[in-house]
PDB file of C-alpha atoms in Angstrom:
ATOM      1  CA  UNK A   1       6.129  -4.932  14.887  1.00  0.00           C
ATOM      2  CA  UNK A   2       8.406  -7.452  13.098  1.00  0.00           C
ATOM      3  CA  UNK A   3       8.302 -11.269  12.832  1.00  0.00           C
ATOM      4  CA  UNK A   4      11.167 -13.481  11.887  1.00  0.00           C
ATOM      5  CA  UNK A   5      10.095 -15.767   9.120  1.00  0.00           C
ATOM      6  CA  UNK A   6       9.792 -19.326  10.070  1.00  0.00           C
ATOM      7  CA  UNK A   7       8.258 -22.316   8.707  1.00  0.00           C
ATOM      8  CA  UNK A   8       6.634 -25.182  10.675  1.00  0.00           C
ATOM      9  CA  UNK A   9       5.698 -28.610   9.679  1.00  0.00           C
ATOM     10  CA  UNK A  10       2.108 -27.799   8.840  1.00  0.00           C
ATOM     11  CA  UNK A  11       3.121 -25.286   6.215  1.00  0.00           C
ATOM     12  CA  UNK A  12       5.962 -27.295   4.873  1.00  0.00           C
ATOM     13  CA  UNK A  13       3.738 -30.160   4.166  1.00  0.00           C
ATOM     14  CA  UNK A  14       1.316 -27.894   2.519  1.00  0.00           C
ATOM     15  CA  UNK A  15       3.765 -25.869   0.503  1.00  0.00           C
ATOM     16  CA  UNK A  16       3.476 -27.934  -2.706  1.00  0.00           C
ATOM     17  CA  UNK A  17      -0.176 -26.935  -2.989  1.00  0.00           C
ATOM     18  CA  UNK A  18       0.098 -23.311  -2.479  1.00  0.00           C
ATOM     19  CA  UNK A  19       0.225 -22.489  -6.178  1.00  0.00           C
ATOM     20  CA  UNK A  20       3.889 -21.395  -6.575  1.00  0.00           C
ATOM     21  CA  UNK A  21       4.321 -22.833  -9.969  1.00  0.00           C
ATOM     22  CA  UNK A  22       1.271 -20.905 -11.173  1.00  0.00           C
ATOM     23  CA  UNK A  23       2.478 -17.532  -9.669  1.00  0.00           C
ATOM     24  CA  UNK A  24       6.065 -18.129 -11.442  1.00  0.00           C
ATOM     25  CA  UNK A  25       4.328 -18.666 -14.686  1.00  0.00           C
ATOM     26  CA  UNK A  26       2.601 -15.339 -14.313  1.00  0.00           C
ATOM     27  CA  UNK A  27       5.686 -13.144 -13.670  1.00  0.00           C
ATOM     28  CA  UNK A  28       5.686 -11.729 -17.166  1.00  0.00           C
ATOM     29  CA  UNK A  29       1.709 -11.693 -17.534  1.00  0.00           C
ATOM     30  CA  UNK A  30      -0.493  -8.655 -17.721  1.00  0.00           C
ATOM     31  CA  UNK A  31      -2.476 -10.168 -14.839  1.00  0.00           C
ATOM     32  CA  UNK A  32       0.577 -10.608 -12.528  1.00  0.00           C
ATOM     33  CA  UNK A  33      -0.864  -8.171  -9.818  1.00  0.00           C
ATOM     34  CA  UNK A  34      -4.050 -10.288  -9.688  1.00  0.00           C
ATOM     35  CA  UNK A  35      -2.087 -13.489  -9.434  1.00  0.00           C
ATOM     36  CA  UNK A  36       0.084 -12.083  -6.618  1.00  0.00           C
ATOM     37  CA  UNK A  37      -3.174 -11.080  -4.622  1.00  0.00           C
ATOM     38  CA  UNK A  38      -4.729 -14.629  -5.334  1.00  0.00           C
ATOM     39  CA  UNK A  39      -1.548 -16.194  -4.042  1.00  0.00           C
ATOM     40  CA  UNK A  40      -1.172 -14.255  -0.691  1.00  0.00           C
ATOM     41  CA  UNK A  41      -4.964 -14.340  -0.062  1.00  0.00           C
ATOM     42  CA  UNK A  42      -4.694 -18.209   0.629  1.00  0.00           C
ATOM     43  CA  UNK A  43      -3.701 -16.987   4.181  1.00  0.00           C
ATOM     44  CA  UNK A  44      -6.343 -14.159   4.319  1.00  0.00           C
ATOM     45  CA  UNK A  45      -7.791 -11.329   2.302  1.00  0.00           C
ATOM     46  CA  UNK A  46      -5.292  -8.956   0.892  1.00  0.00           C
ATOM     47  CA  UNK A  47      -6.806  -6.584  -1.764  1.00  0.00           C
ATOM     48  CA  UNK A  48      -3.807  -4.393  -2.432  1.00  0.00           C
ATOM     49  CA  UNK A  49       0.070  -4.609  -2.761  1.00  0.00           C
ATOM     50  CA  UNK A  50       2.968  -2.388  -3.867  1.00  0.00           C
ATOM     51  CA  UNK A  51       6.716  -2.187  -3.851  1.00  0.00           C
ATOM     52  CA  UNK A  52       9.492   0.271  -3.661  1.00  0.00           C
ATOM     53  CA  UNK A  53      12.807  -0.321  -5.377  1.00  0.00           C
ATOM     54  CA  UNK A  54      16.241   0.941  -4.240  1.00  0.00           C
ATOM     55  CA  UNK A  55      18.854   1.178  -7.124  1.00  0.00           C
ATOM     56  CA  UNK A  56      21.145   2.534  -4.556  1.00  0.00           C
ATOM     57  CA  UNK A  57      20.738   2.022  -0.774  1.00  0.00           C
ATOM     58  CA  UNK A  58      23.731   4.108  -0.007  1.00  0.00           C
ATOM     59  CA  UNK A  59      22.289   7.117  -2.016  1.00  0.00           C
ATOM     60  CA  UNK A  60      18.845   6.496  -0.258  1.00  0.00           C
ATOM     61  CA  UNK A  61      17.049   6.771  -3.541  1.00  0.00           C
ATOM     62  CA  UNK A  62      13.896   4.851  -4.069  1.00  0.00           C
ATOM     63  CA  UNK A  63      11.146   4.479  -6.686  1.00  0.00           C
ATOM     64  CA  UNK A  64       7.590   3.310  -6.481  1.00  0.00           C
ATOM     65  CA  UNK A  65       8.078   0.266  -8.653  1.00  0.00           C
ATOM     66  CA  UNK A  66       4.708  -1.614  -9.047  1.00  0.00           C
ATOM     67  CA  UNK A  67       1.268  -1.880  -7.438  1.00  0.00           C
ATOM     68  CA  UNK A  68      -1.980  -3.636  -7.801  1.00  0.00           C
ATOM     69  CA  UNK A  69      -5.378  -3.889  -6.262  1.00  0.00           C
ATOM     70  CA  UNK A  70      -8.852  -2.026  -5.823  1.00  0.00           C
ATOM     71  CA  UNK A  71      -7.398   1.306  -4.612  1.00  0.00           C
ATOM     72  CA  UNK A  72      -6.765   2.404  -8.137  1.00  0.00           C
ATOM     73  CA  UNK A  73      -3.610   3.130  -9.988  1.00  0.00           C
ATOM     74  CA  UNK A  74      -3.800   6.911  -9.727  1.00  0.00           C
ATOM     75  CA  UNK A  75      -4.230   7.050  -5.922  1.00  0.00           C
ATOM     76  CA  UNK A  76      -1.752   4.180  -5.390  1.00  0.00           C
ATOM     77  CA  UNK A  77       0.977   5.765  -7.311  1.00  0.00           C
ATOM     78  CA  UNK A  78       0.269   9.290  -5.788  1.00  0.00           C
ATOM     79  CA  UNK A  79       0.336   8.035  -2.218  1.00  0.00           C
ATOM     80  CA  UNK A  80       3.348   5.725  -2.890  1.00  0.00           C
ATOM     81  CA  UNK A  81       5.361   8.699  -4.442  1.00  0.00           C
ATOM     82  CA  UNK A  82       4.083  11.107  -1.591  1.00  0.00           C
ATOM     83  CA  UNK A  83       5.289   8.688   0.994  1.00  0.00           C
ATOM     84  CA  UNK A  84       8.786   8.486  -0.453  1.00  0.00           C
ATOM     85  CA  UNK A  85       8.890  12.316  -0.490  1.00  0.00           C
ATOM     86  CA  UNK A  86       7.986  12.552   3.265  1.00  0.00           C
ATOM     87  CA  UNK A  87      11.311  12.491   5.297  1.00  0.00           C
ATOM     88  CA  UNK A  88       9.815  10.752   8.365  1.00  0.00           C
ATOM     89  CA  UNK A  89       8.086   7.959   6.214  1.00  0.00           C
ATOM     90  CA  UNK A  90      11.084   7.536   4.033  1.00  0.00           C
ATOM     91  CA  UNK A  91      13.332   7.325   6.935  1.00  0.00           C
ATOM     92  CA  UNK A  92      11.341   4.304   8.224  1.00  0.00           C
ATOM     93  CA  UNK A  93      11.535   2.608   4.765  1.00  0.00           C
ATOM     94  CA  UNK A  94      15.204   3.292   4.468  1.00  0.00           C
ATOM     95  CA  UNK A  95      15.794   1.746   7.841  1.00  0.00           C
ATOM     96  CA  UNK A  96      13.843  -1.288   6.842  1.00  0.00           C
ATOM     97  CA  UNK A  97      15.997  -2.007   3.692  1.00  0.00           C
ATOM     98  CA  UNK A  98      19.337  -1.185   5.608  1.00  0.00           C
ATOM     99  CA  UNK A  99      18.431  -3.742   8.256  1.00  0.00           C
ATOM    100  CA  UNK A 100      17.359  -6.309   5.833  1.00  0.00           C
ATOM    101  CA  UNK A 101      19.406  -9.462   4.872  1.00  0.00           C
ATOM    102  CA  UNK A 102      20.480 -11.079   1.674  1.00  0.00           C
ATOM    103  CA  UNK A 103      19.432 -14.575   3.104  1.00  0.00           C
ATOM    104  CA  UNK A 104      16.647 -13.986   5.362  1.00  0.00           C
ATOM    105  CA  UNK A 105      13.468 -11.865   5.510  1.00  0.00           C
ATOM    106  CA  UNK A 106      11.688 -10.133   8.491  1.00  0.00           C
ATOM    107  CA  UNK A 107       7.886  -9.515   8.148  1.00  0.00           C
ATOM    108  CA  UNK A 108       6.785  -6.130   9.661  1.00  0.00           C
ATOM    109  CA  UNK A 109       3.458  -5.462  10.707  1.00  0.00           C
ATOM    110  CA  UNK A 110       2.099  -1.731  10.799  1.00  0.00           C
ATOM    111  CA  UNK A 111      -1.194   0.003  11.589  1.00  0.00           C
ATOM    112  CA  UNK A 112      -0.991   3.889  11.539  1.00  0.00           C
ATOM    113  CA  UNK A 113      -2.036   6.113  14.381  1.00  0.00           C
ATOM    114  CA  UNK A 114      -4.148   9.141  13.901  1.00  0.00           C
ATOM    115  CA  UNK A 115      -0.923  11.397  14.207  1.00  0.00           C
ATOM    116  CA  UNK A 116       0.914   9.362  11.403  1.00  0.00           C
ATOM    117  CA  UNK A 117       0.923  11.263   8.033  1.00  0.00           C
ATOM    118  CA  UNK A 118      -0.081   8.060   6.404  1.00  0.00           C
ATOM    119  CA  UNK A 119      -3.306   7.872   8.523  1.00  0.00           C
ATOM    120  CA  UNK A 120      -5.708  10.049   6.229  1.00  0.00           C
ATOM    121  CA  UNK A 121      -4.651   8.009   3.169  1.00  0.00           C
ATOM    122  CA  UNK A 122      -5.280   4.807   4.987  1.00  0.00           C
ATOM    123  CA  UNK A 123      -8.815   6.028   6.119  1.00  0.00           C
ATOM    124  CA  UNK A 124      -9.715   7.382   2.402  1.00  0.00           C
ATOM    125  CA  UNK A 125      -8.509   3.903   1.033  1.00  0.00           C
ATOM    126  CA  UNK A 126     -10.398   1.874   3.534  1.00  0.00           C
ATOM    127  CA  UNK A 127      -7.291   0.159   4.895  1.00  0.00           C
ATOM    128  CA  UNK A 128      -6.157  -0.685   8.330  1.00  0.00           C
ATOM    129  CA  UNK A 129      -2.990  -2.628   8.273  1.00  0.00           C
ATOM    130  CA  UNK A 130       0.168  -3.197   6.307  1.00  0.00           C
ATOM    131  CA  UNK A 131       2.577  -6.063   6.103  1.00  0.00           C
ATOM    132  CA  UNK A 132       5.823  -5.438   4.564  1.00  0.00           C
ATOM    133  CA  UNK A 133       8.955  -7.354   3.717  1.00  0.00           C
ATOM    134  CA  UNK A 134      12.410  -6.153   2.458  1.00  0.00           C
ATOM    135  CA  UNK A 135      15.509  -7.934   0.960  1.00  0.00           C
ATOM    136  CA  UNK A 136      18.804  -6.397  -0.113  1.00  0.00           C
ATOM    137  CA  UNK A 137      21.658  -7.626  -2.273  1.00  0.00           C
ATOM    138  CA  UNK A 138      24.678  -5.293  -2.074  1.00  0.00           C
ATOM    139  CA  UNK A 139      23.334  -1.852  -2.842  1.00  0.00           C
ATOM    140  CA  UNK A 140      20.137  -2.793  -4.333  1.00  0.00           C
ATOM    141  CA  UNK A 141      16.937  -3.501  -2.310  1.00  0.00           C
ATOM    142  CA  UNK A 142      13.284  -3.990  -2.615  1.00  0.00           C
ATOM    143  CA  UNK A 143      10.509  -3.428  -0.117  1.00  0.00           C
ATOM    144  CA  UNK A 144       7.047  -4.985  -0.918  1.00  0.00           C
ATOM    145  CA  UNK A 145       3.942  -4.212   1.192  1.00  0.00           C
ATOM    146  CA  UNK A 146       0.496  -5.747   1.297  1.00  0.00           C
ATOM    147  CA  UNK A 147      -2.462  -3.636   2.648  1.00  0.00           C
ATOM    148  CA  UNK A 148      -5.240  -5.128   4.691  1.00  0.00           C
ATOM    149  CA  UNK A 149      -8.821  -3.735   4.031  1.00  0.00           C
ATOM    150  CA  UNK A 150     -10.697  -2.386   7.193  1.00  0.00           C
ATOM    151  CA  UNK A 151     -13.639  -4.474   5.735  1.00  0.00           C
ATOM    152  CA  UNK A 152     -11.751  -7.561   6.293  1.00  0.00           C
ATOM    153  CA  UNK A 153     -10.748  -6.848   9.799  1.00  0.00           C
ATOM    154  CA  UNK A 154      -7.367  -6.870  11.676  1.00  0.00           C
ATOM    155  CA  UNK A 155      -5.163  -9.874  10.866  1.00  0.00           C
ATOM    156  CA  UNK A 156      -5.685 -12.791  13.019  1.00  0.00           C
ATOM    157  CA  UNK A 157      -2.868 -15.005  14.574  1.00  0.00           C
ATOM    158  CA  UNK A 158      -3.719 -17.754  12.168  1.00  0.00           C
ATOM    159  CA  UNK A 159      -3.606 -15.517   9.238  1.00  0.00           C
ATOM    160  CA  UNK A 160      -0.346 -14.189  10.263  1.00  0.00           C
ATOM    161  CA  UNK A 161       1.201 -17.664  10.177  1.00  0.00           C
ATOM    162  CA  UNK A 162       0.117 -18.112   6.775  1.00  0.00           C
ATOM    163  CA  UNK A 163       1.303 -14.912   5.607  1.00  0.00           C
ATOM    164  CA  UNK A 164       4.713 -15.741   7.143  1.00  0.00           C
ATOM    165  CA  UNK A 165       4.882 -18.634   4.639  1.00  0.00           C
ATOM    166  CA  UNK A 166       3.384 -16.964   1.643  1.00  0.00           C
ATOM    167  CA  UNK A 167       4.682 -13.455   1.525  1.00  0.00           C
ATOM    168  CA  UNK A 168       8.449 -14.130   1.231  1.00  0.00           C
ATOM    169  CA  UNK A 169       7.710 -16.087  -1.992  1.00  0.00           C
ATOM    170  CA  UNK A 170       5.319 -13.339  -3.413  1.00  0.00           C
ATOM    171  CA  UNK A 171       7.958 -10.843  -2.517  1.00  0.00           C
ATOM    172  CA  UNK A 172      10.666 -12.406  -4.719  1.00  0.00           C
ATOM    173  CA  UNK A 173       8.248 -12.905  -7.544  1.00  0.00           C
ATOM    174  CA  UNK A 174       7.518  -9.013  -7.283  1.00  0.00           C
ATOM    175  CA  UNK A 175      11.280  -8.418  -7.491  1.00  0.00           C
ATOM    176  CA  UNK A 176      11.601 -10.666 -10.408  1.00  0.00           C
ATOM    177  CA  UNK A 177       8.921  -9.001 -12.024  1.00  0.00           C
ATOM    178  CA  UNK A 178      10.551  -5.681 -11.613  1.00  0.00           C
ATOM    179  CA  UNK A 179      13.698  -6.889 -12.909  1.00  0.00           C
ATOM    180  CA  UNK A 180      12.178  -8.517 -16.007  1.00  0.00           C
ATOM    181  CA  UNK A 181       9.700  -5.666 -16.964  1.00  0.00           C
ATOM    182  CA  UNK A 182      11.707  -2.762 -15.708  1.00  0.00           C
ATOM    183  CA  UNK A 183      14.919  -3.371 -17.335  1.00  0.00           C
ATOM    184  CA  UNK A 184      15.308  -4.306 -21.050  1.00  0.00           C
ATOM    185  CA  UNK A 185      18.901  -5.359 -20.261  1.00  0.00           C
ATOM    186  CA  UNK A 186      17.822  -8.068 -17.976  1.00  0.00           C
ATOM    187  CA  UNK A 187      17.308 -11.164 -20.080  1.00  0.00           C
ATOM    188  CA  UNK A 188      16.214 -13.704 -17.364  1.00  0.00           C
ATOM    189  CA  UNK A 189      13.335 -15.719 -18.208  1.00  0.00           C
ATOM    190  CA  UNK A 190      10.657 -16.740 -15.637  1.00  0.00           C
ATOM    191  CA  UNK A 191      11.194 -20.460 -16.279  1.00  0.00           C
ATOM    192  CA  UNK A 192      13.745 -20.581 -13.502  1.00  0.00           C
ATOM    193  CA  UNK A 193      15.095 -23.794 -12.104  1.00  0.00           C
ATOM    194  CA  UNK A 194      17.607 -24.908  -9.496  1.00  0.00           C
ATOM    195  CA  UNK A 195      19.262 -26.923 -12.381  1.00  0.00           C
ATOM    196  CA  UNK A 196      19.753 -24.004 -14.439  1.00  0.00           C
ATOM    197  CA  UNK A 197      21.387 -22.177 -11.486  1.00  0.00           C
ATOM    198  CA  UNK A 198      23.623 -25.124 -10.936  1.00  0.00           C
ATOM    199  CA  UNK A 199      24.734 -25.104 -14.680  1.00  0.00           C
ATOM    200  CA  UNK A 200      25.588 -21.420 -14.295  1.00  0.00           C
ATOM    201  CA  UNK A 201      28.028 -22.241 -11.599  1.00  0.00           C
ATOM    202  CA  UNK A 202      26.255 -20.033  -9.044  1.00  0.00           C
ATOM    203  CA  UNK A 203      27.863 -20.645  -5.594  1.00  0.00           C
ATOM    204  CA  UNK A 204      26.095 -23.187  -3.434  1.00  0.00           C
ATOM    205  CA  UNK A 205      24.009 -24.441  -6.453  1.00  0.00           C
ATOM    206  CA  UNK A 206      27.108 -25.744  -8.034  1.00  0.00           C
ATOM    207  CA  UNK A 207      27.705 -28.184  -5.011  1.00  0.00           C
ATOM    208  CA  UNK A 208      24.321 -29.925  -5.780  1.00  0.00           C
ATOM    209  CA  UNK A 209      24.200 -33.171  -7.559  1.00  0.00           C
ATOM    210  CA  UNK A 210      21.918 -33.455 -10.514  1.00  0.00           C
ATOM    211  CA  UNK A 211      19.412 -35.587  -8.734  1.00  0.00           C
ATOM    212  CA  UNK A 212      19.375 -33.014  -5.714  1.00  0.00           C
ATOM    213  CA  UNK A 213      18.755 -30.090  -8.164  1.00  0.00           C
ATOM    214  CA  UNK A 214      16.096 -32.104  -9.828  1.00  0.00           C
ATOM    215  CA  UNK A 215      14.339 -32.848  -6.561  1.00  0.00           C
ATOM    216  CA  UNK A 216      14.385 -29.132  -5.901  1.00  0.00           C
ATOM    217  CA  UNK A 217      13.088 -28.248  -9.438  1.00  0.00           C
ATOM    218  CA  UNK A 218      10.001 -30.297  -8.446  1.00  0.00           C
ATOM    219  CA  UNK A 219       9.117 -27.995  -5.645  1.00  0.00           C
ATOM    220  CA  UNK A 220       9.167 -24.987  -8.237  1.00  0.00           C
ATOM    221  CA  UNK A 221       6.992 -26.997 -10.406  1.00  0.00           C
ATOM    222  CA  UNK A 222       4.474 -27.629  -7.660  1.00  0.00           C
ATOM    223  CA  UNK A 223       4.964 -31.476  -7.372  1.00  0.00           C
ATOM    224  CA  UNK A 224       4.276 -33.219  -4.211  1.00  0.00           C
ATOM    225  CA  UNK A 225       6.706 -35.654  -2.795  1.00  0.00           C
ATOM    226  CA  UNK A 226       4.726 -38.557  -4.240  1.00  0.00           C
ATOM    227  CA  UNK A 227       4.702 -36.747  -7.604  1.00  0.00           C
ATOM    228  CA  UNK A 228       8.415 -36.104  -7.551  1.00  0.00           C
ATOM    229  CA  UNK A 229       8.971 -39.802  -6.734  1.00  0.00           C
ATOM    230  CA  UNK A 230       6.934 -40.928  -9.697  1.00  0.00           C
ATOM    231  CA  UNK A 231       8.673 -38.387 -11.910  1.00  0.00           C
ATOM    232  CA  UNK A 232      12.233 -39.292 -10.950  1.00  0.00           C
ATOM    233  CA  UNK A 233      11.596 -43.254 -10.538  1.00  0.00           C
ATOM    234  CA  UNK A 234      12.708 -43.300  -6.899  1.00  0.00           C
ATOM    235  CA  UNK A 235      10.979 -43.815  -3.608  1.00  0.00           C
ATOM    236  CA  UNK A 236       9.271 -41.105  -1.522  1.00  0.00           C
ATOM    237  CA  UNK A 237      11.879 -41.325   1.034  1.00  0.00           C
ATOM    238  CA  UNK A 238      14.702 -40.883  -1.467  1.00  0.00           C
ATOM    239  CA  UNK A 239      13.063 -37.636  -2.587  1.00  0.00           C
ATOM    240  CA  UNK A 240      12.997 -36.405   0.956  1.00  0.00           C
ATOM    241  CA  UNK A 241      16.523 -37.383   1.449  1.00  0.00           C
ATOM    242  CA  UNK A 242      17.551 -35.436  -1.816  1.00  0.00           C
ATOM    243  CA  UNK A 243      15.657 -32.408  -0.746  1.00  0.00           C
ATOM    244  CA  UNK A 244      17.152 -32.466   2.877  1.00  0.00           C
ATOM    245  CA  UNK A 245      20.635 -32.788   1.356  1.00  0.00           C
ATOM    246  CA  UNK A 246      20.050 -29.944  -1.028  1.00  0.00           C
ATOM    247  CA  UNK A 247      18.569 -27.639   1.549  1.00  0.00           C
ATOM    248  CA  UNK A 248      21.738 -28.146   3.710  1.00  0.00           C
ATOM    249  CA  UNK A 249      24.094 -27.343   0.717  1.00  0.00           C
ATOM    250  CA  UNK A 250      21.871 -24.285  -0.133  1.00  0.00           C
ATOM    251  CA  UNK A 251      21.871 -23.036   3.592  1.00  0.00           C
ATOM    252  CA  UNK A 252      17.979 -23.165   3.802  1.00  0.00           C
ATOM    253  CA  UNK A 253      15.702 -25.048   6.048  1.00  0.00           C
ATOM    254  CA  UNK A 254      12.327 -25.263   4.244  1.00  0.00           C
ATOM    255  CA  UNK A 255      10.701 -25.251   0.690  1.00  0.00           C
ATOM    256  CA  UNK A 256       9.530 -21.615   1.273  1.00  0.00           C
ATOM    257  CA  UNK A 257      13.170 -20.544   2.031  1.00  0.00           C
ATOM    258  CA  UNK A 258      14.488 -22.555  -0.967  1.00  0.00           C
ATOM    259  CA  UNK A 259      11.972 -20.925  -3.370  1.00  0.00           C
ATOM    260  CA  UNK A 260      12.812 -17.352  -2.156  1.00  0.00           C
ATOM    261  CA  UNK A 261      16.582 -17.966  -2.226  1.00  0.00           C
ATOM    262  CA  UNK A 262      16.350 -19.536  -5.839  1.00  0.00           C
ATOM    263  CA  UNK A 263      14.235 -16.398  -7.159  1.00  0.00           C
ATOM    264  CA  UNK A 264      16.674 -14.000  -5.395  1.00  0.00           C
ATOM    265  CA  UNK A 265      19.772 -15.698  -7.000  1.00  0.00           C
ATOM    266  CA  UNK A 266      18.121 -16.060 -10.402  1.00  0.00           C
ATOM    267  CA  UNK A 267      18.041 -12.165 -10.495  1.00  0.00           C
ATOM    268  CA  UNK A 268      21.100 -11.078  -8.582  1.00  0.00           C
ATOM    269  CA  UNK A 269      23.386 -14.088  -8.305  1.00  0.00           C
ATOM    270  CA  UNK A 270      26.861 -13.876  -9.823  1.00  0.00           C
ATOM    271  CA  UNK A 271      28.587 -16.857 -11.617  1.00  0.00           C
ATOM    272  CA  UNK A 272      31.486 -18.002  -9.721  1.00  0.00           C
ATOM    273  CA  UNK A 273      34.803 -17.211 -11.385  1.00  0.00           C
ATOM    274  CA  UNK A 274      36.538 -20.034 -13.148  1.00  0.00           C
TER     275      UNK A 274
END
């Protein structure tokens, strides 16, 4: 079952308090895995997550990139590697990344049946459901997944709405972690800002005014509208106007989408030719 990611007014107004800035500061830290679990568990208990990375979608080659939780590293890596080696399971993963978009995410929900090859692994680990999200840029892709413990019960409708808001951000942070830690050639630092992407001349970001970029930077810093207004010495209505204008130029409609887009472009975006 798939859910197109959306963001309603309730989550937009609460977004600044969701700990995005704290999560971004942990991208290179040893306790990054625990930070991701703390972040997504604001919507409901999630005790394990992992990710697959495709260096080439066309060649259908994926590696088990990162994992964290109470399952244990040995079993997590063994199961993740075995799933990639299973033709039927991998075909499902491959289809998900091939169908993924560069600018939007679809959240998929899965619970294995008794005939599914993953079912015994889920039972052994005490898991009952999986939420997964994939994004793609060119021939590269990453699919992250978040496992629900049987002890915590099936995911409720209210929790699902929360996961729709939080998981795209966690997914991009996981992707950023993979790029930083997994490649010595990737020199990006986690102190990402919209202003820095504007200075790099990335498409869309280069169209922002300095104040529009600063208003977006405040979202990444975890500032509320009131805090941003104080910091920029403008009214709260001006902050809202600056953010709305920036969102239109970036092609996003919410703070959550903007943050995911910024994290993605910081990793894969190319500077516009002069």
